[in-house]
Amino acid sequence: MASSHPNDDLILEFASGNLESSIGLLMACHIDTCEQCQKKMAAFEEVGGKLLETIEVSMPSSNLFERIEAQLDALEESEASIGSIDPLAALDSTHSDVPAPLREFLPAQMSHIEWEGSSELRRKPLDMIDTDFQIALFEMPVGGSITEHTHDGDEYVVVLQGGYQDQSGSYGVGDFIFSDSTVTHHPKSLPGLNCIFLSVLSGPLKFTT
Amino acid sequence: MAGSDVTNKELIRLIGGIRNKDRRSLEQLFNLFAPRLQAYAIARGCQPNEAEDIVQEVMLAVWQKSHLFDIEKASVSTWLFTLVRNKRIDFYRKEKSGAIISHDLWQEKIHEASGTALEDENQNDLDSKNLRIMINNIPPEQRQVLYKMYFEGKSHIEISKEMSLPLGTVKSRIRLAISKLEHKLKDKLYG
């Protein structure tokens, strides 16, 4: 289970639907595996549900429900002709080792990812438009490390496979790590599997050595 | 609401009907919540026709996934909130990237379980009602900040600019509001 978590402010922002792009995807990857943060998230969502009950209403067109029923008719017809297919079951394939929130962007198996760059630190950018952040997957081989660096902006990381350690601690699958420009670190991968992590950056790394 | 006096228990009964593919149950849920879901999408900056598309998507998800909704873990309004929040994010991302968005990329599964029996949920209903009363009793300035965050999608910084309040004040209002609810939520969630 994850031992390093996002702070409550970030979970609240995520639960209230305010993290649309890269950071939202990264948060989804952490929360997907973290029971502790799922509970906080559920609590903040409960607040959203109650606010929804008290919001001032805005009436949709009077024929909207008819349109919905027409769509249900069409659905039933297509299910009857091709048999019922559960889109969730298709998506949530148990054969995939890729975290559910990333399946839209990656092949079904982590081992099939086509990496870019050197064997020291390989990179797989995600096809996601975000003007504020860069999002990519990285793979650091067992025994590998990233040159000591700090950050020009903020860095958010979630470990997806293996683990790494730096000056502030040791991190494994599911851990969420935030670093800003005050943090200088020299991450080294842990023994076992190659370390794969999802990274979201608001500014470039600044190498210090 | 049109349904502010509708209890979670009654909403659960509608979900039961929807599980049995009863369209009149779906219509009743629609009548209670569509104007709220519509208001949510509009508060988030959607045009009325876009908001209707989102409401339609939410109702369709309710129809298709009612058997996955776990009544013991969340109230019906919370489930609807997570659905409309996620559909709106999908809509936003689709608009931005032109990408095809899969159903349910974003978290919903914490409210889902495999086919929970529809039992009489008096305690759940009472908790849900108490929480609503508590939210109604939060001081207006704290509620306003929560509303801006949850419905208008404003960040702490945007709220502080818009309301001409120091950032610290905005954060403390949010914390105060949440902490008032936390005790109740903790009882419910951490048992």
mmCIF file of C-alpha atoms in Angstrom:
data_model
loop_
_atom_site.group_PDB
_atom_site.id
_atom_site.type_symbol
_atom_site.label_atom_id
_atom_site.label_comp_id
_atom_site.label_asym_id
_atom_site.label_seq_id
_atom_site.Cartn_x
_atom_site.Cartn_y
_atom_site.Cartn_z
ATOM 1 C CA MET A 1 0.000 0.000 0.000
ATOM 2 C CA ALA A 2 1.185 3.500 -0.799
ATOM 3 C CA SER A 3 3.055 5.267 1.990
ATOM 4 C CA SER A 4 3.384 8.685 0.406
ATOM 5 C CA HIS A 5 0.226 10.609 -0.443
ATOM 6 C CA PRO A 6 -1.071 13.869 -1.943
ATOM 7 C CA ASN A 7 -2.163 16.473 0.597
ATOM 8 C CA ASP A 8 -5.851 16.978 1.415
ATOM 9 C CA ASP A 9 -6.064 20.200 -0.625
ATOM 10 C CA LEU A 10 -5.094 18.314 -3.760
ATOM 11 C CA ILE A 11 -7.516 15.459 -3.034
ATOM 12 C CA LEU A 12 -10.266 18.036 -2.509
ATOM 13 C CA GLU A 13 -9.413 19.719 -5.828
ATOM 14 C CA PHE A 14 -9.527 16.320 -7.534
ATOM 15 C CA ALA A 15 -12.783 15.255 -5.882
ATOM 16 C CA SER A 16 -14.453 18.530 -6.766
ATOM 17 C CA GLY A 17 -13.542 18.010 -10.430
ATOM 18 C CA ASN A 18 -11.002 20.798 -10.766
ATOM 19 C CA LEU A 19 -8.004 18.805 -11.980
ATOM 20 C CA GLU A 20 -8.951 18.119 -15.572
ATOM 21 C CA SER A 21 -5.684 17.348 -17.236
ATOM 22 C CA SER A 22 -2.278 15.933 -16.369
ATOM 23 C CA ILE A 23 -2.422 16.258 -12.605
ATOM 24 C CA GLY A 24 -5.910 14.757 -12.596
ATOM 25 C CA LEU A 25 -4.679 11.740 -14.508
ATOM 26 C CA LEU A 26 -1.750 11.363 -12.131
ATOM 27 C CA MET A 27 -4.044 11.691 -9.109
ATOM 28 C CA ALA A 28 -6.328 9.043 -10.625
ATOM 29 C CA CYS A 29 -3.321 6.676 -10.849
ATOM 30 C CA HIS A 30 -2.509 7.162 -7.172
ATOM 31 C CA ILE A 31 -6.073 7.004 -5.890
ATOM 32 C CA ASP A 32 -6.742 3.916 -7.992
ATOM 33 C CA THR A 33 -4.401 1.987 -5.697
ATOM 34 C CA CYS A 34 -4.697 3.907 -2.411
ATOM 35 C CA GLU A 35 -7.478 2.966 -0.050
ATOM 36 C CA GLN A 36 -6.649 5.770 2.362
ATOM 37 C CA CYS A 37 -7.028 8.476 -0.292
ATOM 38 C CA GLN A 38 -10.123 6.747 -1.734
ATOM 39 C CA LYS A 39 -11.799 7.237 1.628
ATOM 40 C CA LYS A 40 -10.931 10.932 1.747
ATOM 41 C CA MET A 41 -12.043 11.302 -1.824
ATOM 42 C CA ALA A 42 -15.387 9.643 -1.008
ATOM 43 C CA ALA A 43 -15.868 12.065 1.881
ATOM 44 C CA PHE A 44 -15.231 15.088 -0.347
ATOM 45 C CA GLU A 45 -17.540 13.655 -3.016
ATOM 46 C CA GLU A 46 -20.266 13.276 -0.410
ATOM 47 C CA VAL A 47 -20.009 17.041 0.113
ATOM 48 C CA GLY A 48 -20.402 17.466 -3.668
ATOM 49 C CA GLY A 49 -23.501 15.282 -3.630
ATOM 50 C CA LYS A 50 -25.113 17.299 -0.876
ATOM 51 C CA LEU A 51 -24.246 20.571 -2.596
ATOM 52 C CA LEU A 52 -25.899 19.177 -5.731
ATOM 53 C CA GLU A 53 -29.089 18.698 -3.717
ATOM 54 C CA THR A 54 -29.057 22.350 -2.693
ATOM 55 C CA ILE A 55 -27.925 23.998 -5.955
ATOM 56 C CA GLU A 56 -30.260 26.454 -7.685
ATOM 57 C CA VAL A 57 -31.893 24.646 -10.583
ATOM 58 C CA SER A 58 -31.699 25.361 -14.303
ATOM 59 C CA MET A 59 -34.352 23.733 -16.475
ATOM 60 C CA PRO A 60 -33.246 21.757 -19.519
ATOM 61 C CA SER A 61 -35.405 21.651 -22.692
ATOM 62 C CA SER A 62 -38.795 20.081 -22.106
ATOM 63 C CA ASN A 63 -38.101 17.286 -24.613
ATOM 64 C CA LEU A 64 -34.790 16.153 -23.083
ATOM 65 C CA PHE A 65 -36.242 13.059 -21.463
ATOM 66 C CA GLU A 66 -37.843 12.077 -24.769
ATOM 67 C CA ARG A 67 -34.422 12.336 -26.393
ATOM 68 C CA ILE A 68 -32.972 10.119 -23.667
ATOM 69 C CA GLU A 69 -35.701 7.552 -24.215
ATOM 70 C CA ALA A 70 -35.011 7.576 -27.951
ATOM 71 C CA GLN A 71 -31.374 6.845 -27.148
ATOM 72 C CA LEU A 72 -32.414 3.990 -24.837
ATOM 73 C CA ASP A 73 -34.544 2.579 -27.677
ATOM 74 C CA ALA A 74 -31.593 2.713 -30.036
ATOM 75 C CA LEU A 75 -29.357 1.066 -27.442
ATOM 76 C CA GLU A 76 -31.823 -1.750 -26.828
ATOM 77 C CA GLU A 77 -32.136 -2.318 -30.542
ATOM 78 C CA SER A 78 -28.399 -2.571 -31.068
ATOM 79 C CA GLU A 79 -28.003 -4.816 -28.011
ATOM 80 C CA ALA A 80 -30.702 -7.095 -29.383
ATOM 81 C CA SER A 81 -28.953 -7.334 -32.738
ATOM 82 C CA ILE A 82 -25.327 -7.745 -31.623
ATOM 83 C CA GLY A 83 -25.758 -9.063 -28.105
ATOM 84 C CA SER A 84 -24.975 -7.156 -24.944
ATOM 85 C CA ILE A 85 -21.451 -5.865 -24.658
ATOM 86 C CA ASP A 86 -20.364 -4.325 -21.398
ATOM 87 C CA PRO A 87 -18.019 -1.464 -22.361
ATOM 88 C CA LEU A 88 -16.654 -1.410 -18.822
ATOM 89 C CA ALA A 89 -15.734 -5.070 -18.920
ATOM 90 C CA ALA A 90 -14.006 -4.571 -22.249
ATOM 91 C CA LEU A 91 -12.060 -1.624 -20.901
ATOM 92 C CA ASP A 92 -11.305 -3.097 -17.527
ATOM 93 C CA SER A 93 -9.576 -6.082 -19.003
ATOM 94 C CA THR A 94 -8.070 -8.211 -16.292
ATOM 95 C CA HIS A 95 -5.273 -9.085 -18.687
ATOM 96 C CA SER A 96 -3.808 -5.602 -18.573
ATOM 97 C CA ASP A 97 -1.119 -4.633 -16.059
ATOM 98 C CA VAL A 98 -1.514 -0.956 -16.951
ATOM 99 C CA PRO A 99 -3.319 1.134 -14.309
ATOM 100 C CA ALA A 100 -6.917 1.723 -15.455
ATOM 101 C CA PRO A 101 -6.624 5.519 -15.833
ATOM 102 C CA LEU A 102 -3.714 5.090 -18.296
ATOM 103 C CA ARG A 103 -5.201 2.399 -20.511
ATOM 104 C CA GLU A 104 -6.440 4.956 -22.996
ATOM 105 C CA PHE A 105 -2.843 6.035 -23.639
ATOM 106 C CA LEU A 106 -0.803 2.830 -23.511
ATOM 107 C CA PRO A 107 -0.734 -0.707 -24.899
ATOM 108 C CA ALA A 108 -2.427 -3.347 -22.749
ATOM 109 C CA GLN A 109 0.884 -4.574 -21.317
ATOM 110 C CA MET A 110 3.566 -2.431 -19.720
ATOM 111 C CA SER A 111 6.133 -4.637 -21.474
ATOM 112 C CA HIS A 112 4.780 -3.495 -24.859
ATOM 113 C CA ILE A 113 5.382 0.197 -24.274
ATOM 114 C CA GLU A 114 7.584 1.686 -26.982
ATOM 115 C CA TRP A 115 10.087 3.755 -25.067
ATOM 116 C CA GLU A 116 12.112 6.655 -26.379
ATOM 117 C CA GLY A 117 15.644 7.611 -25.382
ATOM 118 C CA SER A 118 18.616 5.951 -23.785
ATOM 119 C CA SER A 119 18.539 2.796 -21.705
ATOM 120 C CA GLU A 120 19.568 4.900 -18.652
ATOM 121 C CA LEU A 121 16.260 6.684 -18.531
ATOM 122 C CA ARG A 122 13.642 5.884 -21.123
ATOM 123 C CA ARG A 123 10.637 8.066 -21.764
ATOM 124 C CA LYS A 124 7.125 7.648 -23.115
ATOM 125 C CA PRO A 125 5.243 10.929 -23.530
ATOM 126 C CA LEU A 126 1.459 10.656 -23.161
ATOM 127 C CA ASP A 127 -0.706 12.057 -25.899
ATOM 128 C CA MET A 128 -2.496 14.619 -23.808
ATOM 129 C CA ILE A 129 -2.853 18.317 -24.487
ATOM 130 C CA ASP A 130 -1.987 20.364 -21.439
ATOM 131 C CA THR A 131 -0.555 23.830 -21.746
ATOM 132 C CA ASP A 132 0.614 24.010 -18.146
ATOM 133 C CA PHE A 133 2.262 20.649 -17.593
ATOM 134 C CA GLN A 134 4.311 18.009 -19.370
ATOM 135 C CA ILE A 135 3.221 14.458 -18.699
ATOM 136 C CA ALA A 136 5.272 11.357 -19.461
ATOM 137 C CA LEU A 137 6.078 7.881 -18.258
ATOM 138 C CA PHE A 138 9.699 7.107 -17.402
ATOM 139 C CA GLU A 139 11.566 3.851 -16.966
ATOM 140 C CA MET A 140 14.744 3.676 -14.914
ATOM 141 C CA PRO A 141 16.505 0.285 -15.009
ATOM 142 C CA VAL A 142 17.410 -1.599 -11.847
ATOM 143 C CA GLY A 143 20.611 -0.046 -10.521
ATOM 144 C CA GLY A 144 20.032 3.118 -12.545
ATOM 145 C CA SER A 145 19.802 6.662 -11.275
ATOM 146 C CA ILE A 146 18.913 10.175 -12.392
ATOM 147 C CA THR A 147 21.624 12.826 -12.099
ATOM 148 C CA GLU A 148 21.165 15.100 -9.103
ATOM 149 C CA HIS A 149 18.728 17.860 -9.969
ATOM 150 C CA THR A 150 16.234 20.391 -8.722
ATOM 151 C CA HIS A 151 13.150 21.726 -10.527
ATOM 152 C CA ASP A 152 12.263 24.978 -12.174
ATOM 153 C CA GLY A 153 8.655 24.337 -11.285
ATOM 154 C CA ASP A 154 6.709 21.602 -9.564
ATOM 155 C CA GLU A 155 7.092 17.892 -10.126
ATOM 156 C CA TYR A 156 4.436 15.299 -9.327
ATOM 157 C CA VAL A 157 5.303 11.610 -9.521
ATOM 158 C CA VAL A 158 3.399 8.361 -9.035
ATOM 159 C CA VAL A 159 5.379 5.100 -9.039
ATOM 160 C CA LEU A 160 3.775 2.414 -11.211
ATOM 161 C CA GLN A 161 6.315 -0.412 -11.023
ATOM 162 C CA GLY A 162 9.437 -1.120 -8.947
ATOM 163 C CA GLY A 163 10.610 1.765 -6.792
ATOM 164 C CA TYR A 164 13.290 4.348 -6.130
ATOM 165 C CA GLN A 165 14.959 6.128 -3.273
ATOM 166 C CA ASP A 166 16.328 9.619 -2.846
ATOM 167 C CA GLN A 167 17.351 11.950 -0.015
ATOM 168 C CA SER A 168 13.806 12.144 1.323
ATOM 169 C CA GLY A 169 12.910 8.472 1.385
ATOM 170 C CA SER A 170 12.165 5.266 -0.400
ATOM 171 C CA TYR A 171 9.137 4.935 -2.684
ATOM 172 C CA GLY A 172 7.245 1.993 -4.146
ATOM 173 C CA VAL A 173 4.207 1.249 -6.278
ATOM 174 C CA GLY A 174 1.355 3.707 -5.796
ATOM 175 C CA ASP A 175 3.404 6.305 -3.916
ATOM 176 C CA PHE A 176 2.719 9.933 -4.769
ATOM 177 C CA ILE A 177 5.711 12.265 -4.512
ATOM 178 C CA PHE A 178 5.653 16.050 -4.860
ATOM 179 C CA SER A 179 8.829 18.096 -5.307
ATOM 180 C CA ASP A 180 9.178 21.830 -5.868
ATOM 181 C CA SER A 181 12.126 24.113 -6.538
ATOM 182 C CA THR A 182 13.333 23.763 -2.932
ATOM 183 C CA VAL A 183 14.001 20.034 -3.412
ATOM 184 C CA THR A 184 17.304 18.771 -4.773
ATOM 185 C CA HIS A 185 17.444 15.022 -5.243
ATOM 186 C CA HIS A 186 19.276 12.158 -6.865
ATOM 187 C CA PRO A 187 16.790 9.326 -7.385
ATOM 188 C CA LYS A 188 18.183 5.779 -7.604
ATOM 189 C CA SER A 189 16.086 2.783 -8.552
ATOM 190 C CA LEU A 190 15.515 0.004 -6.019
ATOM 191 C CA PRO A 191 16.383 -3.665 -6.638
ATOM 192 C CA GLY A 192 13.708 -5.832 -8.222
ATOM 193 C CA LEU A 193 11.851 -4.584 -11.275
ATOM 194 C CA ASN A 194 12.761 -1.623 -13.444
ATOM 195 C CA CYS A 195 11.266 1.486 -11.908
ATOM 196 C CA ILE A 196 8.432 2.922 -14.002
ATOM 197 C CA PHE A 197 6.870 6.165 -12.888
ATOM 198 C CA LEU A 198 4.431 8.740 -14.206
ATOM 199 C CA SER A 199 5.750 12.280 -14.026
ATOM 200 C CA VAL A 200 3.998 15.621 -14.389
ATOM 201 C CA LEU A 201 6.233 18.674 -14.609
ATOM 202 C CA SER A 202 5.383 22.366 -14.669
ATOM 203 C CA GLY A 203 8.964 23.335 -15.529
ATOM 204 C CA PRO A 204 12.197 21.684 -16.647
ATOM 205 C CA LEU A 205 14.616 19.804 -14.397
ATOM 206 C CA LYS A 206 17.736 21.779 -13.430
ATOM 207 C CA PHE A 207 20.771 19.550 -13.127
ATOM 208 C CA THR A 208 23.027 20.579 -10.289
ATOM 209 C CA THR A 209 26.140 18.521 -11.015
ATOM 210 C CA MET B 1 -35.092 20.457 -4.546
ATOM 211 C CA ALA B 2 -37.929 19.925 -6.561
ATOM 212 C CA GLY B 3 -36.789 17.103 -4.363
ATOM 213 C CA SER B 4 -35.178 18.666 -1.358
ATOM 214 C CA ASP B 5 -37.547 16.628 0.729
ATOM 215 C CA VAL B 6 -36.954 13.463 -1.196
ATOM 216 C CA THR B 7 -35.000 11.113 0.997
ATOM 217 C CA ASN B 8 -32.126 8.940 -0.069
ATOM 218 C CA LYS B 9 -34.368 5.987 0.732
ATOM 219 C CA GLU B 10 -36.825 7.105 -1.915
ATOM 220 C CA LEU B 11 -34.013 7.685 -4.374
ATOM 221 C CA ILE B 12 -32.737 4.168 -3.672
ATOM 222 C CA ARG B 13 -36.192 2.871 -4.491
ATOM 223 C CA LEU B 14 -35.943 4.609 -7.862
ATOM 224 C CA ILE B 15 -32.533 3.029 -8.435
ATOM 225 C CA GLY B 16 -34.162 -0.324 -7.684
ATOM 226 C CA GLY B 17 -36.721 0.367 -10.409
ATOM 227 C CA ILE B 18 -33.992 1.412 -12.824
ATOM 228 C CA ARG B 19 -32.140 -1.845 -12.134
ATOM 229 C CA ASN B 20 -35.304 -3.587 -13.268
ATOM 230 C CA LYS B 21 -35.288 -1.468 -16.437
ATOM 231 C CA ASP B 22 -38.307 0.562 -15.404
ATOM 232 C CA ARG B 23 -38.199 3.739 -17.465
ATOM 233 C CA ARG B 24 -40.718 5.549 -15.251
ATOM 234 C CA SER B 25 -38.251 5.264 -12.352
ATOM 235 C CA LEU B 26 -35.583 6.797 -14.566
ATOM 236 C CA GLU B 27 -38.000 9.552 -15.511
ATOM 237 C CA GLN B 28 -38.713 10.313 -11.867
ATOM 238 C CA LEU B 29 -35.008 10.497 -11.089
ATOM 239 C CA PHE B 30 -34.584 12.684 -14.167
ATOM 240 C CA ASN B 31 -37.344 15.030 -13.004
ATOM 241 C CA LEU B 32 -35.681 15.373 -9.612
ATOM 242 C CA PHE B 33 -32.100 15.767 -10.732
ATOM 243 C CA ALA B 34 -31.886 16.886 -14.373
ATOM 244 C CA PRO B 35 -32.394 20.570 -13.450
ATOM 245 C CA ARG B 36 -29.572 20.236 -10.908
ATOM 246 C CA LEU B 37 -27.222 18.438 -13.274
ATOM 247 C CA GLN B 38 -28.035 21.059 -15.911
ATOM 248 C CA ALA B 39 -27.264 23.835 -13.405
ATOM 249 C CA TYR B 40 -23.958 22.152 -12.546
ATOM 250 C CA ALA B 41 -22.810 21.965 -16.176
ATOM 251 C CA ILE B 42 -23.838 25.572 -16.815
ATOM 252 C CA ALA B 43 -22.012 26.744 -13.682
ATOM 253 C CA ARG B 44 -18.972 24.963 -15.150
ATOM 254 C CA GLY B 45 -19.190 27.117 -18.266
ATOM 255 C CA CYS B 46 -21.144 24.866 -20.646
ATOM 256 C CA GLN B 47 -23.708 26.274 -23.075
ATOM 257 C CA PRO B 48 -27.279 25.060 -22.374
ATOM 258 C CA ASN B 49 -27.206 22.575 -25.293
ATOM 259 C CA GLU B 50 -23.836 21.211 -24.134
ATOM 260 C CA ALA B 51 -25.181 20.945 -20.598
ATOM 261 C CA GLU B 52 -28.114 18.914 -21.942
ATOM 262 C CA ASP B 53 -25.710 16.537 -23.673
ATOM 263 C CA ILE B 54 -23.953 16.037 -20.340
ATOM 264 C CA VAL B 55 -27.254 15.465 -18.503
ATOM 265 C CA GLN B 56 -28.167 12.911 -21.177
ATOM 266 C CA GLU B 57 -24.829 11.127 -20.713
ATOM 267 C CA VAL B 58 -25.331 11.027 -16.944
ATOM 268 C CA MET B 59 -28.837 9.580 -17.214
ATOM 269 C CA LEU B 60 -27.610 6.997 -19.680
ATOM 270 C CA ALA B 61 -24.813 6.012 -17.280
ATOM 271 C CA VAL B 62 -27.377 5.684 -14.476
ATOM 272 C CA TRP B 63 -29.438 3.378 -16.695
ATOM 273 C CA GLN B 64 -26.495 1.231 -17.712
ATOM 274 C CA LYS B 65 -24.635 1.117 -14.401
ATOM 275 C CA SER B 66 -27.290 1.138 -11.709
ATOM 276 C CA HIS B 67 -26.388 -2.457 -10.819
ATOM 277 C CA LEU B 68 -22.841 -1.315 -10.004
ATOM 278 C CA PHE B 69 -23.866 1.467 -7.637
ATOM 279 C CA ASP B 70 -23.220 0.518 -4.020
ATOM 280 C CA ILE B 71 -25.924 2.040 -1.857
ATOM 281 C CA GLU B 72 -23.988 1.286 1.295
ATOM 282 C CA LYS B 73 -21.002 3.360 0.286
ATOM 283 C CA ALA B 74 -22.599 6.493 -1.081
ATOM 284 C CA SER B 75 -25.886 8.297 -1.342
ATOM 285 C CA VAL B 76 -27.601 8.569 -4.719
ATOM 286 C CA SER B 77 -26.888 12.295 -4.970
ATOM 287 C CA THR B 78 -23.177 11.622 -4.403
ATOM 288 C CA TRP B 79 -23.182 9.058 -7.179
ATOM 289 C CA LEU B 80 -24.895 11.552 -9.486
ATOM 290 C CA PHE B 81 -22.350 14.198 -8.498
ATOM 291 C CA THR B 82 -19.437 11.900 -9.436
ATOM 292 C CA LEU B 83 -21.132 11.015 -12.740
ATOM 293 C CA VAL B 84 -21.783 14.602 -13.770
ATOM 294 C CA ARG B 85 -18.329 15.689 -12.620
ATOM 295 C CA ASN B 86 -16.718 12.948 -14.729
ATOM 296 C CA LYS B 87 -18.910 13.468 -17.787
ATOM 297 C CA ARG B 88 -18.122 17.174 -17.679
ATOM 298 C CA ILE B 89 -14.374 16.421 -17.501
ATOM 299 C CA ASP B 90 -14.713 13.985 -20.422
ATOM 300 C CA PHE B 91 -16.551 16.695 -22.331
ATOM 301 C CA TYR B 92 -13.833 19.238 -21.553
ATOM 302 C CA ARG B 93 -11.073 16.874 -22.606
ATOM 303 C CA LYS B 94 -12.892 15.881 -25.790
ATOM 304 C CA GLU B 95 -13.335 19.541 -26.694
ATOM 305 C CA LYS B 96 -9.678 20.234 -26.065
ATOM 306 C CA SER B 97 -8.084 17.298 -27.777
ATOM 307 C CA GLY B 98 -10.663 15.974 -30.184
ATOM 308 C CA ALA B 99 -9.816 12.618 -28.651
ATOM 309 C CA ILE B 100 -12.320 9.877 -28.171
ATOM 310 C CA ILE B 101 -12.851 9.524 -24.481
ATOM 311 C CA SER B 102 -13.542 6.169 -23.009
ATOM 312 C CA HIS B 103 -16.281 5.774 -20.477
ATOM 313 C CA ASP B 104 -15.191 6.155 -16.903
ATOM 314 C CA LEU B 105 -11.555 6.953 -17.152
ATOM 315 C CA TRP B 106 -11.992 8.857 -13.915
ATOM 316 C CA GLN B 107 -12.712 7.338 -10.602
ATOM 317 C CA GLU B 108 -16.172 6.077 -9.987
ATOM 318 C CA LYS B 109 -15.441 2.633 -8.807
ATOM 319 C CA ILE B 110 -15.226 3.575 -5.171
ATOM 320 C CA HIS B 111 -18.977 3.949 -5.270
ATOM 321 C CA GLU B 112 -19.476 0.768 -7.126
ATOM 322 C CA ALA B 113 -19.763 -2.808 -6.055
ATOM 323 C CA SER B 114 -21.117 -5.905 -7.593
ATOM 324 C CA GLY B 115 -24.868 -5.955 -7.183
ATOM 325 C CA THR B 116 -25.689 -4.838 -3.676
ATOM 326 C CA ALA B 117 -29.118 -5.890 -2.509
ATOM 327 C CA LEU B 118 -31.528 -3.030 -2.090
ATOM 328 C CA GLU B 119 -32.191 -3.238 1.601
ATOM 329 C CA ASP B 120 -33.966 -0.793 3.801
ATOM 330 C CA GLU B 121 -31.284 1.772 4.458
ATOM 331 C CA ASN B 122 -32.620 3.750 7.367
ATOM 332 C CA GLN B 123 -29.269 4.582 8.895
ATOM 333 C CA ASN B 124 -27.740 5.554 5.597
ATOM 334 C CA ASP B 125 -30.747 7.742 4.956
ATOM 335 C CA LEU B 126 -30.490 9.431 8.316
ATOM 336 C CA ASP B 127 -26.776 10.140 7.834
ATOM 337 C CA SER B 128 -27.455 11.517 4.427
ATOM 338 C CA LYS B 129 -30.196 13.782 5.708
ATOM 339 C CA ASN B 130 -28.069 14.982 8.623
ATOM 340 C CA LEU B 131 -25.245 15.830 6.291
ATOM 341 C CA ARG B 132 -27.591 17.837 4.108
ATOM 342 C CA ILE B 133 -28.852 19.717 7.142
ATOM 343 C CA MET B 134 -25.254 20.352 8.189
ATOM 344 C CA ILE B 135 -24.381 21.701 4.771
ATOM 345 C CA ASN B 136 -27.409 23.961 4.903
ATOM 346 C CA ASN B 137 -26.216 25.211 8.277
ATOM 347 C CA ILE B 138 -22.730 26.129 7.169
ATOM 348 C CA PRO B 139 -22.321 29.930 7.324
ATOM 349 C CA PRO B 140 -23.088 31.537 3.927
ATOM 350 C CA GLU B 141 -19.523 32.795 3.374
ATOM 351 C CA GLN B 142 -18.170 29.255 3.759
ATOM 352 C CA ARG B 143 -20.892 27.746 1.587
ATOM 353 C CA GLN B 144 -20.187 30.315 -1.104
ATOM 354 C CA VAL B 145 -16.535 29.297 -1.231
ATOM 355 C CA LEU B 146 -17.471 25.594 -1.399
ATOM 356 C CA TYR B 147 -19.942 26.359 -4.173
ATOM 357 C CA LYS B 148 -17.349 28.247 -6.201
ATOM 358 C CA MET B 149 -14.920 25.398 -5.824
ATOM 359 C CA TYR B 150 -17.252 22.475 -6.505
ATOM 360 C CA PHE B 151 -19.574 24.008 -9.087
ATOM 361 C CA GLU B 152 -17.769 26.883 -10.732
ATOM 362 C CA GLY B 153 -14.499 24.974 -10.703
ATOM 363 C CA LYS B 154 -12.540 27.889 -9.285
ATOM 364 C CA SER B 155 -9.136 27.370 -7.747
ATOM 365 C CA HIS B 156 -8.317 28.827 -4.344
ATOM 366 C CA ILE B 157 -6.411 31.634 -6.077
ATOM 367 C CA GLU B 158 -9.264 32.459 -8.453
ATOM 368 C CA ILE B 159 -11.735 32.549 -5.573
ATOM 369 C CA SER B 160 -9.455 34.844 -3.623
ATOM 370 C CA LYS B 161 -9.202 37.277 -6.569
ATOM 371 C CA GLU B 162 -12.890 37.163 -7.348
ATOM 372 C CA MET B 163 -13.986 37.763 -3.778
ATOM 373 C CA SER B 164 -11.104 40.137 -2.966
ATOM 374 C CA LEU B 165 -10.094 37.973 -0.053
ATOM 375 C CA PRO B 166 -6.611 36.955 1.048
ATOM 376 C CA LEU B 167 -5.704 33.460 -0.137
ATOM 377 C CA GLY B 168 -5.319 32.338 3.472
ATOM 378 C CA THR B 169 -8.909 33.360 4.225
ATOM 379 C CA VAL B 170 -10.235 31.354 1.286
ATOM 380 C CA LYS B 171 -8.279 28.291 2.365
ATOM 381 C CA SER B 172 -9.384 28.599 5.963
ATOM 382 C CA ARG B 173 -13.056 28.964 4.934
ATOM 383 C CA ILE B 174 -12.805 25.784 2.904
ATOM 384 C CA ARG B 175 -11.063 23.971 5.750
ATOM 385 C CA LEU B 176 -13.616 25.186 8.289
ATOM 386 C CA ALA B 177 -16.518 24.081 6.126
ATOM 387 C CA ILE B 178 -14.969 20.692 5.435
ATOM 388 C CA SER B 179 -13.929 20.133 9.045
ATOM 389 C CA LYS B 180 -17.510 20.789 10.184
ATOM 390 C CA LEU B 181 -18.631 18.016 7.899
ATOM 391 C CA GLU B 182 -15.675 15.808 8.580
ATOM 392 C CA HIS B 183 -16.892 14.454 11.881
ATOM 393 C CA LYS B 184 -20.080 13.237 10.255
ATOM 394 C CA LEU B 185 -18.199 11.950 7.254
ATOM 395 C CA LYS B 186 -15.685 10.150 9.402
ATOM 396 C CA ASP B 187 -18.460 8.329 11.237
ATOM 397 C CA LYS B 188 -19.824 7.316 7.902
ATOM 398 C CA LEU B 189 -16.649 6.435 6.129
ATOM 399 C CA TYR B 190 -14.285 5.183 8.742
ATOM 400 C CA GLY B 191 -17.022 3.557 10.796
#
